[in-house]
Amino acid sequence: GQNIDQPTEMTATEGAIVQINCTYQTSGFNGLFWYQQHAGEAPTFLSYNVLDGLEEKGRFSSFLSRSKGYSYLLLKELQMKDSASYLCAVMDSNYQLIWGAGTKLIIKP
Amino acid sequence: IAGITQAPTSQILAAGRRMTLRCTQDMRHNAMYWYRQDLGLGLRLIHYSNTAGTTGKGEVPDGYSVSRANTDDFPLTLASAVPSQTSVYFCASSPGANTEAFFGQGTRLTVV
């Protein structure tokens, strides 16, 4: 079966750095997406990785290792507004997105 | 403002009733999707459409139907609602198969 695993909840301090991990087992791979979802709102796109390595976009970076079935989202200089759920999703061989359950990130002052 | 719009934003529905959730996008995206999101679970694909005139079944299609008569609209119909269909429903669209998806604001549906 297809499976995406990510921690249920993480806590971090304002101004710090946090890494949210995602491991996956899917039938085929056509890219990995990270989305941010604030409570009661729609998911919004953060990043897309299809090749191994690190993609940096401002305070957010995303890493992919296809051989290990592993990705992480790195958030730097955390702000209170970063409190949200972070969703990892993998596009399989049929170009369908398989979603993880999401990691709820709590930022404390 | 360009984007994707869902209606209604919330609804309480009696079991056994028929209900259509509306979704409209003005970005001329080819692909559209319906997901449900339940606590503790990831988004699950109900139905999708890669282009106007075609639809496909996702992971959890039973009890739901869709149509894609044109590029902009992708309604989701519950033929006879059951309590297990209580969920938050998200419509999404994307320009192509492996591109970023844009989500509507969601419809919170409660079946009683």
PDB file of C-alpha atoms in Angstrom, chain B:
ATOM      1  CA  ILE B   1     -10.089  38.172  -7.691  1.00  0.00           C
ATOM      2  CA  ALA B   2      -8.959  35.064  -9.515  1.00  0.00           C
ATOM      3  CA  GLY B   3      -9.215  31.827  -7.643  1.00  0.00           C
ATOM      4  CA  ILE B   4     -11.397  28.919  -6.718  1.00  0.00           C
ATOM      5  CA  THR B   5     -14.723  29.299  -4.934  1.00  0.00           C
ATOM      6  CA  GLN B   6     -16.780  26.730  -3.066  1.00  0.00           C
ATOM      7  CA  ALA B   7     -20.393  26.943  -1.904  1.00  0.00           C
ATOM      8  CA  PRO B   8     -21.820  26.584   0.621  1.00  0.00           C
ATOM      9  CA  THR B   9     -19.138  27.217   3.281  1.00  0.00           C
ATOM     10  CA  SER B  10     -21.023  25.047   5.744  1.00  0.00           C
ATOM     11  CA  GLN B  11     -24.143  22.923   5.788  1.00  0.00           C
ATOM     12  CA  ILE B  12     -26.084  20.706   8.153  1.00  0.00           C
ATOM     13  CA  LEU B  13     -27.859  17.992   6.204  1.00  0.00           C
ATOM     14  CA  ALA B  14     -30.367  15.344   7.196  1.00  0.00           C
ATOM     15  CA  ALA B  15     -29.342  11.778   6.431  1.00  0.00           C
ATOM     16  CA  GLY B  16     -30.848  10.501   3.212  1.00  0.00           C
ATOM     17  CA  ARG B  17     -30.999  13.918   1.563  1.00  0.00           C
ATOM     18  CA  ARG B  18     -29.320  14.765  -1.722  1.00  0.00           C
ATOM     19  CA  MET B  19     -26.758  17.579  -1.709  1.00  0.00           C
ATOM     20  CA  THR B  20     -24.533  19.225  -4.325  1.00  0.00           C
ATOM     21  CA  LEU B  21     -21.379  21.056  -3.324  1.00  0.00           C
ATOM     22  CA  ARG B  22     -20.414  23.681  -5.862  1.00  0.00           C
ATOM     23  CA  CYS B  23     -16.904  24.529  -7.045  1.00  0.00           C
ATOM     24  CA  THR B  24     -15.926  27.160  -9.595  1.00  0.00           C
ATOM     25  CA  GLN B  25     -12.489  28.317 -10.721  1.00  0.00           C
ATOM     26  CA  ASP B  26     -11.560  31.173 -13.013  1.00  0.00           C
ATOM     27  CA  MET B  27      -7.907  30.286 -13.584  1.00  0.00           C
ATOM     28  CA  ARG B  28      -8.646  28.131 -16.654  1.00  0.00           C
ATOM     29  CA  HIS B  29      -6.981  25.170 -14.976  1.00  0.00           C
ATOM     30  CA  ASN B  30      -7.388  21.824 -16.709  1.00  0.00           C
ATOM     31  CA  ALA B  31      -7.339  19.599 -13.638  1.00  0.00           C
ATOM     32  CA  MET B  32      -9.821  19.742 -10.756  1.00  0.00           C
ATOM     33  CA  TYR B  33     -10.164  17.626  -7.626  1.00  0.00           C
ATOM     34  CA  TRP B  34     -12.472  16.942  -4.720  1.00  0.00           C
ATOM     35  CA  TYR B  35     -10.950  15.928  -1.380  1.00  0.00           C
ATOM     36  CA  ARG B  36     -12.352  15.231   2.035  1.00  0.00           C
ATOM     37  CA  GLN B  37     -10.357  16.003   5.158  1.00  0.00           C
ATOM     38  CA  ASP B  38     -11.060  14.196   8.421  1.00  0.00           C
ATOM     39  CA  LEU B  39      -9.321  14.653  11.757  1.00  0.00           C
ATOM     40  CA  GLY B  40      -6.182  12.536  11.985  1.00  0.00           C
ATOM     41  CA  LEU B  41      -6.276  11.544   8.340  1.00  0.00           C
ATOM     42  CA  GLY B  42      -4.665  13.058   5.301  1.00  0.00           C
ATOM     43  CA  LEU B  43      -6.633  14.603   2.506  1.00  0.00           C
ATOM     44  CA  ARG B  44      -8.354  11.820   0.600  1.00  0.00           C
ATOM     45  CA  LEU B  45      -9.216  12.137  -3.058  1.00  0.00           C
ATOM     46  CA  ILE B  46     -12.874  11.519  -3.893  1.00  0.00           C
ATOM     47  CA  HIS B  47     -13.018  12.270  -7.619  1.00  0.00           C
ATOM     48  CA  TYR B  48     -10.903  14.145 -10.104  1.00  0.00           C
ATOM     49  CA  SER B  49     -11.071  15.548 -13.606  1.00  0.00           C
ATOM     50  CA  ASN B  50      -7.994  16.011 -15.778  1.00  0.00           C
ATOM     51  CA  THR B  51      -9.872  18.065 -18.365  1.00  0.00           C
ATOM     52  CA  ALA B  52     -13.396  19.189 -19.187  1.00  0.00           C
ATOM     53  CA  GLY B  53     -15.594  16.271 -20.181  1.00  0.00           C
ATOM     54  CA  THR B  54     -13.618  13.621 -18.277  1.00  0.00           C
ATOM     55  CA  THR B  55     -13.761  12.437 -14.681  1.00  0.00           C
ATOM     56  CA  GLY B  56     -12.122   9.708 -12.625  1.00  0.00           C
ATOM     57  CA  LYS B  57     -12.516   7.980  -9.287  1.00  0.00           C
ATOM     58  CA  GLY B  58     -10.159   8.676  -6.439  1.00  0.00           C
ATOM     59  CA  GLU B  59      -9.476   6.794  -3.241  1.00  0.00           C
ATOM     60  CA  VAL B  60     -12.946   7.187  -1.653  1.00  0.00           C
ATOM     61  CA  PRO B  61     -15.553   7.649  -4.427  1.00  0.00           C
ATOM     62  CA  ASP B  62     -18.457   5.620  -3.023  1.00  0.00           C
ATOM     63  CA  GLY B  63     -21.574   7.699  -2.359  1.00  0.00           C
ATOM     64  CA  TYR B  64     -20.314  10.632  -4.437  1.00  0.00           C
ATOM     65  CA  SER B  65     -20.602  11.653  -8.080  1.00  0.00           C
ATOM     66  CA  VAL B  66     -19.146  14.495 -10.133  1.00  0.00           C
ATOM     67  CA  SER B  67     -19.519  16.096 -13.534  1.00  0.00           C
ATOM     68  CA  ARG B  68     -17.266  18.376 -15.582  1.00  0.00           C
ATOM     69  CA  ALA B  69     -19.391  19.987 -18.253  1.00  0.00           C
ATOM     70  CA  ASN B  70     -16.972  22.896 -18.712  1.00  0.00           C
ATOM     71  CA  THR B  71     -13.520  24.024 -17.575  1.00  0.00           C
ATOM     72  CA  ASP B  72     -14.704  26.214 -14.713  1.00  0.00           C
ATOM     73  CA  ASP B  73     -17.217  24.111 -12.772  1.00  0.00           C
ATOM     74  CA  PHE B  74     -16.814  20.824 -10.916  1.00  0.00           C
ATOM     75  CA  PRO B  75     -19.817  20.043  -8.684  1.00  0.00           C
ATOM     76  CA  LEU B  76     -19.801  17.159  -6.203  1.00  0.00           C
ATOM     77  CA  THR B  77     -23.092  15.402  -5.462  1.00  0.00           C
ATOM     78  CA  LEU B  78     -23.983  13.232  -2.493  1.00  0.00           C
ATOM     79  CA  ALA B  79     -26.912  11.147  -3.721  1.00  0.00           C
ATOM     80  CA  SER B  80     -28.157  10.085  -0.292  1.00  0.00           C
ATOM     81  CA  ALA B  81     -26.110  11.513   2.565  1.00  0.00           C
ATOM     82  CA  VAL B  82     -24.961   9.337   5.465  1.00  0.00           C
ATOM     83  CA  PRO B  83     -23.368  10.418   8.780  1.00  0.00           C
ATOM     84  CA  SER B  84     -19.961   9.039   7.712  1.00  0.00           C
ATOM     85  CA  GLN B  85     -19.898  11.728   5.037  1.00  0.00           C
ATOM     86  CA  THR B  86     -19.582  14.365   7.752  1.00  0.00           C
ATOM     87  CA  SER B  87     -16.295  16.032   6.841  1.00  0.00           C
ATOM     88  CA  VAL B  88     -14.622  19.119   5.448  1.00  0.00           C
ATOM     89  CA  TYR B  89     -14.646  19.039   1.663  1.00  0.00           C
ATOM     90  CA  PHE B  90     -12.022  20.830  -0.391  1.00  0.00           C
ATOM     91  CA  CYS B  91     -12.123  21.499  -4.087  1.00  0.00           C
ATOM     92  CA  ALA B  92      -8.796  22.139  -5.798  1.00  0.00           C
ATOM     93  CA  SER B  93      -7.508  22.895  -9.272  1.00  0.00           C
ATOM     94  CA  SER B  94      -4.142  22.781 -11.002  1.00  0.00           C
ATOM     95  CA  PRO B  95      -2.828  23.772 -14.436  1.00  0.00           C
ATOM     96  CA  GLY B  96      -1.589  20.245 -15.112  1.00  0.00           C
ATOM     97  CA  ALA B  97      -1.016  16.814 -13.635  1.00  0.00           C
ATOM     98  CA  ASN B  98       2.184  17.433 -11.658  1.00  0.00           C
ATOM     99  CA  THR B  99       1.833  21.075 -10.726  1.00  0.00           C
ATOM    100  CA  GLU B 100       0.848  23.004  -7.638  1.00  0.00           C
ATOM    101  CA  ALA B 101      -2.804  22.707  -6.627  1.00  0.00           C
ATOM    102  CA  PHE B 102      -4.903  25.680  -5.540  1.00  0.00           C
ATOM    103  CA  PHE B 103      -7.594  25.004  -2.964  1.00  0.00           C
ATOM    104  CA  GLY B 104     -11.001  26.480  -2.310  1.00  0.00           C
ATOM    105  CA  GLN B 105     -11.884  27.612   1.203  1.00  0.00           C
ATOM    106  CA  GLY B 106     -13.657  24.356   2.000  1.00  0.00           C
ATOM    107  CA  THR B 107     -17.198  23.236   2.808  1.00  0.00           C
ATOM    108  CA  ARG B 108     -17.889  21.958   6.300  1.00  0.00           C
ATOM    109  CA  LEU B 109     -20.656  19.362   5.983  1.00  0.00           C
ATOM    110  CA  THR B 110     -22.431  17.745   8.899  1.00  0.00           C
ATOM    111  CA  VAL B 111     -24.836  14.880   8.201  1.00  0.00           C
ATOM    112  CA  VAL B 112     -27.236  14.161  11.047  1.00  0.00           C
TER     113      VAL B 112
END
